[in-house]
Amino acid sequence: MNRFAQINACIDQLLTTRVSHKVWFASHTDNYPENAFLVKFSRIIYVLEGEYLTAIGHMGEYKKIVLQAGEVIFIPAQTWDLPDWYSDCRALTILFGHYQIGMSLTESSAEGKISVVKATINEALQQEGFYLEKVLNDLALSQRQSPVSGCVAEALLRYCREKTVDKEELPQSVTHYKWRAITLYLQKNFGAGITRETVALEYGISANHLSRLFREEGGMGFNEYLTLVRIDRVKMLLSQYQMTISEIASRTGFKDSSYMGRVFRRHTGMTLGEYRASYGR
Amino acid sequence: MAPALNIVAVTSCTTGIAQTYMAADVLERCARTKGYAIKVETQGALGIINPITPIDLRCADVVILTDDMAIDDVARFAGMTVVTVTIDDILSAPHEIIDRLTGSQK
């Protein structure tokens, strides 16, 4: 059986046998164990069989947890976890990279022996997958149990399952690579006063061509994408740091704080203060 | 003054979930603080990221490889100065590894 077939069989089994998934969220803590896993991208772990032992940050504290089959744990980017492989367990970890989605199927035993199947999908999360991961990130920040978290975790798994179907490493078009390069550029430079025009200039294309690229490859407009990236950062800064609103506006590239407030409200249905009150640490 | 050094490295770990990427970050950081040039290829669950090119190989003075898992295509490093370490070595004492390179360099 090839790697994808093995992983797909596990996903299918999980999707047919389990109805609801309890989702744990790892959260930021000021101190964490020295050998903890901490990477730049987010990860999600689906427990398939047995008991998965791990430690995460939970409500700002180190917490050891035991997950049963069907349970899920979501670890946002730059957030730690520390799995203990000394238990009989089968689990699927999915990694959400900038350019790839990675899958690692682990099988461990009480003696700590581990066997692994890895497979890579050569595209980043897009469209609904992109938003599903954002929802989980948002839930992780809010640190509250939500009735939708299980459904979202399952939906993300279904999204990934669909991506593994015809994976004979499809070559991507040049325009697709260009779009991805520009989205990465935006994720790095959103704090500077960049506009559709300056980015077009940077990449040597016309502003209209840039807009077309975003609509066709990303399914959303340039400004919409940029605003999304900025709002994401605003949420992070509001919930994790004690910065003033105007400081946040200048760091996220909004021209002033009242404009940021209006855009934020339109996107989240909350004011900045309300968001900080319910999501802040 | 320490001589300038061009380092290439490949990191990989059993699960490919996190340590591969953490080791790459820490190697890059440590080499940079010592003024060395480094390029780290990661072979984890995300596939091969930042692959080492033939040009990188030609410029490299020394190679760091992790031995927790078989590395894809080790043959390309034949005849070069190779330092083999474990992922745990890198994560626990990265500076020592970088220091060891200057010794291994003839």
GROMACS .gro file of C-alpha atoms in nm:
model
  387
    1MET     CA    1   0.000   0.000   0.000
    2ASN     CA    2   0.146   0.340  -0.079
    3ARG     CA    3   0.177   0.614   0.181
    4PHE     CA    4  -0.134   0.803   0.080
    5ALA     CA    5  -0.343   0.486   0.068
    6GLN     CA    6  -0.237   0.399   0.423
    7ILE     CA    7  -0.316   0.746   0.554
    8ASN     CA    8  -0.643   0.766   0.364
    9ALA     CA    9  -0.757   0.432   0.505
   10CYS     CA   10  -0.699   0.570   0.857
   11ILE     CA   11  -0.882   0.894   0.782
   12ASP     CA   12  -1.177   0.709   0.630
   13GLN     CA   13  -1.201   0.482   0.929
   14LEU     CA   14  -1.199   0.776   1.168
   15LEU     CA   15  -1.460   0.961   0.963
   16THR     CA   16  -1.697   0.665   0.948
   17THR     CA   17  -1.669   0.545   1.307
   18ARG     CA   18  -1.667   0.866   1.506
   19VAL     CA   19  -1.946   1.118   1.514
   20SER     CA   20  -1.828   1.391   1.743
   21HIS     CA   21  -1.474   1.492   1.824
   22LYS     CA   22  -1.365   1.657   2.143
   23VAL     CA   23  -1.107   1.919   2.054
   24TRP     CA   24  -0.828   2.036   2.283
   25PHE     CA   25  -0.648   2.361   2.210
   26ALA     CA   26  -0.289   2.427   2.305
   27SER     CA   27  -0.227   2.783   2.413
   28HIS     CA   28   0.065   3.009   2.478
   29THR     CA   29   0.235   2.997   2.818
   30ASP     CA   30   0.522   3.214   2.936
   31ASN     CA   31   0.730   2.911   3.034
   32TYR     CA   32   0.739   2.573   2.869
   33PRO     CA   33   0.950   2.258   2.894
   34GLU     CA   34   1.289   2.282   2.729
   35ASN     CA   35   1.235   1.991   2.491
   36ALA     CA   36   0.883   2.094   2.391
   37PHE     CA   37   0.784   2.097   2.024
   38LEU     CA   38   0.742   2.450   1.897
   39VAL     CA   39   0.733   2.540   1.528
   40LYS     CA   40   0.632   2.823   1.298
   41PHE     CA   41   0.326   2.651   1.154
   42SER     CA   42   0.008   2.516   1.309
   43ARG     CA   43  -0.058   2.145   1.359
   44ILE     CA   44  -0.356   1.927   1.436
   45ILE     CA   45  -0.346   1.577   1.582
   46TYR     CA   46  -0.628   1.326   1.540
   47VAL     CA   47  -0.611   1.029   1.775
   48LEU     CA   48  -0.711   0.716   1.583
   49GLU     CA   49  -0.660   0.435   1.834
   50GLY     CA   50  -0.540   0.393   2.190
   51GLU     CA   51  -0.443   0.673   2.425
   52TYR     CA   52  -0.235   0.971   2.322
   53LEU     CA   53  -0.034   1.120   2.608
   54THR     CA   54   0.090   1.473   2.575
   55ALA     CA   55   0.137   1.802   2.756
   56ILE     CA   56   0.019   2.144   2.640
   57GLY     CA   57  -0.036   2.494   2.766
   58HIS     CA   58  -0.391   2.519   2.894
   59MET     CA   59  -0.529   2.840   3.048
   60GLY     CA   60  -0.173   2.967   3.077
   61GLU     CA   61  -0.055   2.659   3.269
   62TYR     CA   62   0.141   2.344   3.186
   63LYS     CA   63  -0.108   2.059   3.167
   64LYS     CA   64  -0.066   1.687   3.103
   65ILE     CA   65  -0.353   1.539   2.907
   66VAL     CA   66  -0.462   1.197   2.785
   67LEU     CA   67  -0.659   1.184   2.464
   68GLN     CA   68  -0.884   0.895   2.367
   69ALA     CA   69  -0.953   0.771   2.017
   70GLY     CA   70  -1.160   1.029   1.828
   71GLU     CA   71  -1.023   1.323   2.024
   72VAL     CA   72  -0.831   1.600   1.855
   73ILE     CA   73  -0.571   1.852   1.958
   74PHE     CA   74  -0.499   2.174   1.771
   75ILE     CA   75  -0.167   2.351   1.820
   76PRO     CA   76  -0.142   2.702   1.670
   77ALA     CA   77   0.182   2.826   1.518
   78GLN     CA   78   0.449   2.920   1.774
   79THR     CA   79   0.268   2.724   2.042
   80TRP     CA   80   0.425   2.426   2.214
   81ASP     CA   81   0.323   2.071   2.291
   82LEU     CA   82   0.520   1.778   2.427
   83PRO     CA   83   0.397   1.434   2.325
   84ASP     CA   84   0.509   1.136   2.529
   85TRP     CA   85   0.533   0.841   2.292
   86TYR     CA   86   0.525   0.575   2.564
   87SER     CA   87   0.172   0.448   2.510
   88ASP     CA   88  -0.012   0.225   2.267
   89CYS     CA   89  -0.145   0.476   2.022
   90ARG     CA   90  -0.210   0.551   1.661
   91ALA     CA   91  -0.242   0.916   1.568
   92LEU     CA   92  -0.239   1.133   1.260
   93THR     CA   93  -0.066   1.470   1.276
   94ILE     CA   94  -0.130   1.722   1.001
   95LEU     CA   95   0.110   2.013   0.955
   96PHE     CA   96   0.002   2.330   0.778
   97GLY     CA   97   0.311   2.475   0.611
   98HIS     CA   98   0.342   2.785   0.395
   99TYR     CA   99   0.362   2.577   0.077
  100GLN     CA  100   0.267   2.227   0.181
  101ILE     CA  101   0.036   2.025   0.397
  102GLY     CA  102   0.228   1.749   0.572
  103MET     CA  103   0.088   1.432   0.722
  104SER     CA  104   0.256   1.204   0.968
  105LEU     CA  105   0.088   0.886   1.085
  106THR     CA  106   0.250   0.767   1.408
  107GLU     CA  107   0.212   0.433   1.580
  108SER     CA  108   0.367   0.405   1.921
  109SER     CA  109   0.372   0.137   2.186
  110ALA     CA  110   0.416   0.134   2.561
  111GLU     CA  111   0.787   0.057   2.503
  112GLY     CA  112   0.815   0.382   2.311
  113LYS     CA  113   0.884   0.220   1.975
  114ILE     CA  114   0.745   0.426   1.698
  115SER     CA  115   0.673   0.374   1.333
  116VAL     CA  116   0.577   0.646   1.097
  117VAL     CA  117   0.429   0.701   0.755
  118LYS     CA  118   0.473   1.049   0.610
  119ALA     CA  119   0.307   1.206   0.309
  120THR     CA  120   0.307   1.555   0.168
  121ILE     CA  121   0.047   1.749  -0.025
  122ASN     CA  122   0.226   2.007  -0.234
  123GLU     CA  123  -0.006   2.298  -0.179
  124ALA     CA  124  -0.093   2.513   0.118
  125LEU     CA  125  -0.443   2.536   0.264
  126GLN     CA  126  -0.668   2.719   0.024
  127GLN     CA  127  -1.020   2.851   0.017
  128GLU     CA  128  -1.240   2.659   0.265
  129GLY     CA  129  -0.936   2.481   0.411
  130PHE     CA  130  -0.770   2.817   0.473
  131TYR     CA  131  -1.075   2.947   0.659
  132LEU     CA  132  -1.126   2.626   0.860
  133GLU     CA  133  -0.774   2.651   0.998
  134LYS     CA  134  -0.841   3.017   1.082
  135VAL     CA  135  -1.152   2.919   1.277
  136LEU     CA  136  -0.949   2.673   1.485
  137ASN     CA  137  -0.685   2.939   1.547
  138ASP     CA  138  -0.955   3.174   1.662
  139LEU     CA  139  -1.103   2.914   1.896
  140ALA     CA  140  -0.755   2.841   2.032
  141LEU     CA  141  -0.707   3.209   2.114
  142SER     CA  142  -1.048   3.239   2.279
  143GLN     CA  143  -0.976   2.941   2.508
  144ARG     CA  144  -1.340   2.848   2.541
  145GLN     CA  145  -1.522   2.530   2.451
  146SER     CA  146  -1.736   2.585   2.146
  147PRO     CA  147  -1.994   2.344   2.010
  148VAL     CA  148  -1.858   2.394   1.658
  149SER     CA  149  -1.496   2.299   1.728
  150GLY     CA  150  -1.551   1.926   1.668
  151CYS     CA  151  -1.729   1.988   1.339
  152VAL     CA  152  -1.458   2.227   1.221
  153ALA     CA  153  -1.181   1.980   1.309
  154GLU     CA  154  -1.368   1.713   1.116
  155ALA     CA  155  -1.426   1.946   0.822
  156LEU     CA  156  -1.055   2.024   0.805
  157LEU     CA  157  -0.979   1.653   0.802
  158ARG     CA  158  -1.229   1.602   0.521
  159TYR     CA  159  -1.068   1.886   0.328
  160CYS     CA  160  -0.725   1.723   0.362
  161ARG     CA  161  -0.870   1.384   0.273
  162GLU     CA  162  -1.001   1.524  -0.051
  163LYS     CA  163  -0.660   1.673  -0.133
  164THR     CA  164  -0.493   1.334  -0.106
  165VAL     CA  165  -0.721   1.173  -0.365
  166ASP     CA  166  -0.547   1.248  -0.691
  167LYS     CA  167  -0.203   1.327  -0.560
  168GLU     CA  168   0.031   1.237  -0.837
  169GLU     CA  169   0.208   1.568  -0.766
  170LEU     CA  170   0.022   1.790  -1.008
  171PRO     CA  171   0.246   2.055  -1.154
  172GLN     CA  172   0.126   2.400  -1.055
  173SER     CA  173   0.104   2.684  -1.300
  174VAL     CA  174   0.348   2.974  -1.300
  175THR     CA  175   0.069   3.214  -1.204
  176HIS     CA  176  -0.009   2.998  -0.903
  177TYR     CA  177   0.351   3.019  -0.781
  178LYS     CA  178   0.344   3.393  -0.836
  179TRP     CA  179   0.026   3.425  -0.630
  180ARG     CA  180   0.180   3.222  -0.349
  181ALA     CA  181   0.497   3.429  -0.352
  182ILE     CA  182   0.290   3.747  -0.325
  183THR     CA  183   0.073   3.612  -0.042
  184LEU     CA  184   0.391   3.529   0.151
  185TYR     CA  185   0.522   3.878   0.080
  186LEU     CA  186   0.198   4.019   0.222
  187GLN     CA  187   0.224   3.802   0.531
  188LYS     CA  188   0.570   3.944   0.596
  189ASN     CA  189   0.513   4.307   0.501
  190PHE     CA  190   0.153   4.380   0.603
  191GLY     CA  191   0.280   4.614   0.876
  192ALA     CA  192   0.440   4.853   0.628
  193GLY     CA  193   0.214   5.085   0.432
  194ILE     CA  194   0.180   4.856   0.134
  195THR     CA  195  -0.096   4.898  -0.122
  196ARG     CA  196  -0.208   4.720  -0.435
  197GLU     CA  197   0.010   4.960  -0.636
  198THR     CA  198   0.334   4.919  -0.438
  199VAL     CA  199   0.304   4.539  -0.440
  200ALA     CA  200   0.238   4.539  -0.815
  201LEU     CA  201   0.548   4.753  -0.863
  202GLU     CA  202   0.754   4.521  -0.642
  203TYR     CA  203   0.657   4.222  -0.859
  204GLY     CA  204   0.679   4.405  -1.190
  205ILE     CA  205   0.315   4.357  -1.286
  206SER     CA  206   0.029   4.601  -1.331
  207ALA     CA  207  -0.213   4.669  -1.047
  208ASN     CA  208  -0.502   4.528  -1.249
  209HIS     CA  209  -0.307   4.213  -1.327
  210LEU     CA  210  -0.239   4.175  -0.955
  211SER     CA  211  -0.609   4.195  -0.875
  212ARG     CA  212  -0.689   3.939  -1.143
  213LEU     CA  213  -0.421   3.705  -1.005
  214PHE     CA  214  -0.580   3.720  -0.661
  215ARG     CA  215  -0.934   3.666  -0.785
  216GLU     CA  216  -0.838   3.373  -1.006
  217GLU     CA  217  -0.589   3.193  -0.782
  218GLY     CA  218  -0.703   3.284  -0.436
  219GLY     CA  219  -1.077   3.327  -0.477
  220MET     CA  220  -1.062   3.663  -0.300
  221GLY     CA  221  -0.949   4.013  -0.386
  222PHE     CA  222  -0.611   4.160  -0.304
  223ASN     CA  223  -0.742   4.405  -0.046
  224GLU     CA  224  -0.963   4.141   0.108
  225TYR     CA  225  -0.663   3.914   0.154
  226LEU     CA  226  -0.444   4.190   0.295
  227THR     CA  227  -0.717   4.297   0.536
  228LEU     CA  228  -0.758   3.938   0.652
  229VAL     CA  229  -0.386   3.910   0.727
  230ARG     CA  230  -0.395   4.240   0.917
  231ILE     CA  231  -0.708   4.150   1.114
  232ASP     CA  232  -0.546   3.821   1.212
  233ARG     CA  233  -0.252   4.007   1.358
  234VAL     CA  234  -0.479   4.258   1.531
  235LYS     CA  235  -0.661   3.968   1.700
  236MET     CA  236  -0.334   3.815   1.810
  237LEU     CA  237  -0.202   4.142   1.950
  238LEU     CA  238  -0.531   4.221   2.124
  239SER     CA  239  -0.553   3.886   2.294
  240GLN     CA  240  -0.189   3.823   2.382
  241TYR     CA  241  -0.039   4.165   2.448
  242GLN     CA  242  -0.125   4.473   2.651
  243MET     CA  243  -0.064   4.713   2.363
  244THR     CA  244  -0.268   5.026   2.312
  245ILE     CA  245  -0.509   5.038   2.020
  246SER     CA  246  -0.307   5.300   1.833
  247GLU     CA  247   0.012   5.098   1.879
  248ILE     CA  248  -0.164   4.796   1.731
  249ALA     CA  249  -0.292   5.003   1.438
  250SER     CA  250   0.055   5.129   1.352
  251ARG     CA  251   0.205   4.780   1.379
  252THR     CA  252  -0.050   4.618   1.154
  253GLY     CA  253  -0.042   4.874   0.875
  254PHE     CA  254  -0.380   5.039   0.937
  255LYS     CA  255  -0.364   5.410   0.870
  256ASP     CA  256  -0.532   5.500   1.198
  257SER     CA  257  -0.703   5.333   1.490
  258SER     CA  258  -1.056   5.446   1.413
  259TYR     CA  259  -1.032   5.303   1.062
  260MET     CA  260  -0.894   4.979   1.212
  261GLY     CA  261  -1.186   4.973   1.454
  262ARG     CA  262  -1.440   5.003   1.173
  263VAL     CA  263  -1.278   4.730   0.961
  264PHE     CA  264  -1.242   4.504   1.264
  265ARG     CA  265  -1.604   4.544   1.354
  266ARG     CA  266  -1.716   4.468   1.000
  267HIS     CA  267  -1.510   4.146   0.997
  268THR     CA  268  -1.571   4.012   1.344
  269GLY     CA  269  -1.899   4.169   1.455
  270MET     CA  270  -1.719   4.292   1.767
  271THR     CA  271  -1.548   4.611   1.869
  272LEU     CA  272  -1.178   4.599   1.958
  273GLY     CA  273  -1.259   4.638   2.326
  274GLU     CA  274  -1.519   4.362   2.322
  275TYR     CA  275  -1.271   4.129   2.151
  276ARG     CA  276  -1.001   4.202   2.407
  277ALA     CA  277  -1.246   4.155   2.694
  278SER     CA  278  -1.355   3.812   2.578
  279TYR     CA  279  -1.031   3.679   2.424
  280GLY     CA  280  -0.762   3.855   2.624
  281ARG     CA  281  -0.533   3.671   2.860
  282MET     CA  282   3.943   3.529   1.410
  283ALA     CA  283   3.737   3.227   1.313
  284PRO     CA  284   3.757   3.149   0.944
  285ALA     CA  285   3.442   3.198   0.740
  286LEU     CA  286   3.270   2.869   0.689
  287ASN     CA  287   3.004   2.756   0.448
  288ILE     CA  288   2.786   2.492   0.607
  289VAL     CA  289   2.511   2.281   0.454
  290ALA     CA  290   2.292   2.062   0.672
  291VAL     CA  291   2.003   1.820   0.641
  292THR     CA  292   1.772   1.764   0.936
  293SER     CA  293   1.519   1.487   0.974
  294CYS     CA  294   1.350   1.321   1.271
  295THR     CA  295   1.139   1.009   1.315
  296THR     CA  296   0.795   1.169   1.318
  297GLY     CA  297   0.884   1.467   1.098
  298ILE     CA  298   0.643   1.678   1.298
  299ALA     CA  299   0.849   1.934   1.480
  300GLN     CA  300   1.209   1.853   1.572
  301THR     CA  301   1.322   1.857   1.208
  302TYR     CA  302   1.210   2.219   1.182
  303MET     CA  303   1.324   2.325   1.527
  304ALA     CA  304   1.672   2.185   1.461
  305ALA     CA  305   1.690   2.375   1.131
  306ASP     CA  306   1.599   2.701   1.304
  307VAL     CA  307   1.846   2.655   1.584
  308LEU     CA  308   2.132   2.561   1.348
  309GLU     CA  309   2.064   2.867   1.136
  310ARG     CA  310   2.063   3.090   1.441
  311CYS     CA  311   2.382   2.950   1.592
  312ALA     CA  312   2.577   2.953   1.268
  313ARG     CA  313   2.473   3.310   1.200
  314THR     CA  314   2.584   3.434   1.543
  315LYS     CA  315   2.927   3.289   1.468
  316GLY     CA  316   2.937   3.457   1.128
  317TYR     CA  317   2.915   3.137   0.925
  318ALA     CA  318   2.696   3.086   0.620
  319ILE     CA  319   2.451   2.798   0.649
  320LYS     CA  320   2.175   2.637   0.447
  321VAL     CA  321   1.956   2.375   0.609
  322GLU     CA  322   1.738   2.134   0.412
  323THR     CA  323   1.453   1.983   0.613
  324GLN     CA  324   1.318   1.637   0.539
  325GLY     CA  325   1.004   1.611   0.750
  326ALA     CA  326   0.635   1.550   0.700
  327LEU     CA  327   0.617   1.864   0.484
  328GLY     CA  328   0.846   1.695   0.232
  329ILE     CA  329   1.181   1.842   0.135
  330ILE     CA  330   1.198   2.213   0.207
  331ASN     CA  331   1.487   2.443   0.116
  332PRO     CA  332   1.666   2.174  -0.088
  333ILE     CA  333   2.044   2.190  -0.115
  334THR     CA  334   2.141   2.258  -0.475
  335PRO     CA  335   2.453   2.141  -0.660
  336ILE     CA  336   2.584   2.498  -0.631
  337ASP     CA  337   2.539   2.491  -0.252
  338LEU     CA  338   2.732   2.165  -0.247
  339ARG     CA  339   3.018   2.306  -0.447
  340CYS     CA  340   3.050   2.603  -0.209
  341ALA     CA  341   3.012   2.402   0.110
  342ASP     CA  342   3.309   2.337   0.340
  343VAL     CA  343   3.131   2.103   0.574
  344VAL     CA  344   2.808   1.902   0.598
  345ILE     CA  345   2.594   1.834   0.905
  346LEU     CA  346   2.359   1.537   0.882
  347THR     CA  347   2.118   1.398   1.138
  348ASP     CA  348   2.110   1.021   1.173
  349ASP     CA  349   1.774   0.965   1.343
  350MET     CA  350   1.625   0.865   1.009
  351ALA     CA  351   1.778   0.770   0.677
  352ILE     CA  352   1.840   1.092   0.485
  353ASP     CA  353   1.719   1.104   0.126
  354ASP     CA  354   2.002   1.106  -0.125
  355VAL     CA  355   2.310   1.095   0.102
  356ALA     CA  356   2.521   1.004  -0.201
  357ARG     CA  357   2.544   1.372  -0.296
  358PHE     CA  358   2.767   1.435   0.007
  359ALA     CA  359   3.023   1.168  -0.090
  360GLY     CA  360   3.380   1.289  -0.050
  361MET     CA  361   3.285   1.587   0.167
  362THR     CA  362   3.357   1.651   0.533
  363VAL     CA  363   3.045   1.515   0.699
  364VAL     CA  364   2.958   1.556   1.065
  365THR     CA  365   2.681   1.321   1.177
  366VAL     CA  366   2.477   1.414   1.483
  367THR     CA  367   2.142   1.329   1.638
  368ILE     CA  368   1.848   1.566   1.643
  369ASP     CA  369   1.875   1.576   2.023
  370ASP     CA  370   2.240   1.686   1.997
  371ILE     CA  371   2.134   1.979   1.785
  372LEU     CA  372   1.847   2.080   2.010
  373SER     CA  373   2.041   2.045   2.336
  374ALA     CA  374   2.387   2.175   2.239
  375PRO     CA  375   2.382   2.348   1.901
  376HIS     CA  376   2.678   2.573   1.972
  377GLU     CA  377   2.904   2.277   2.048
  378ILE     CA  378   2.819   2.123   1.713
  379ILE     CA  379   2.904   2.440   1.528
  380ASP     CA  380   3.228   2.469   1.728
  381ARG     CA  381   3.316   2.110   1.643
  382LEU     CA  382   3.302   2.200   1.273
  383THR     CA  383   3.598   2.434   1.290
  384GLY     CA  384   3.798   2.142   1.432
  385SER     CA  385   3.685   1.898   1.165
  386GLN     CA  386   3.777   2.149   0.895
  387LYS     CA  387   4.124   2.066   0.760
   0.00000   0.00000   0.00000
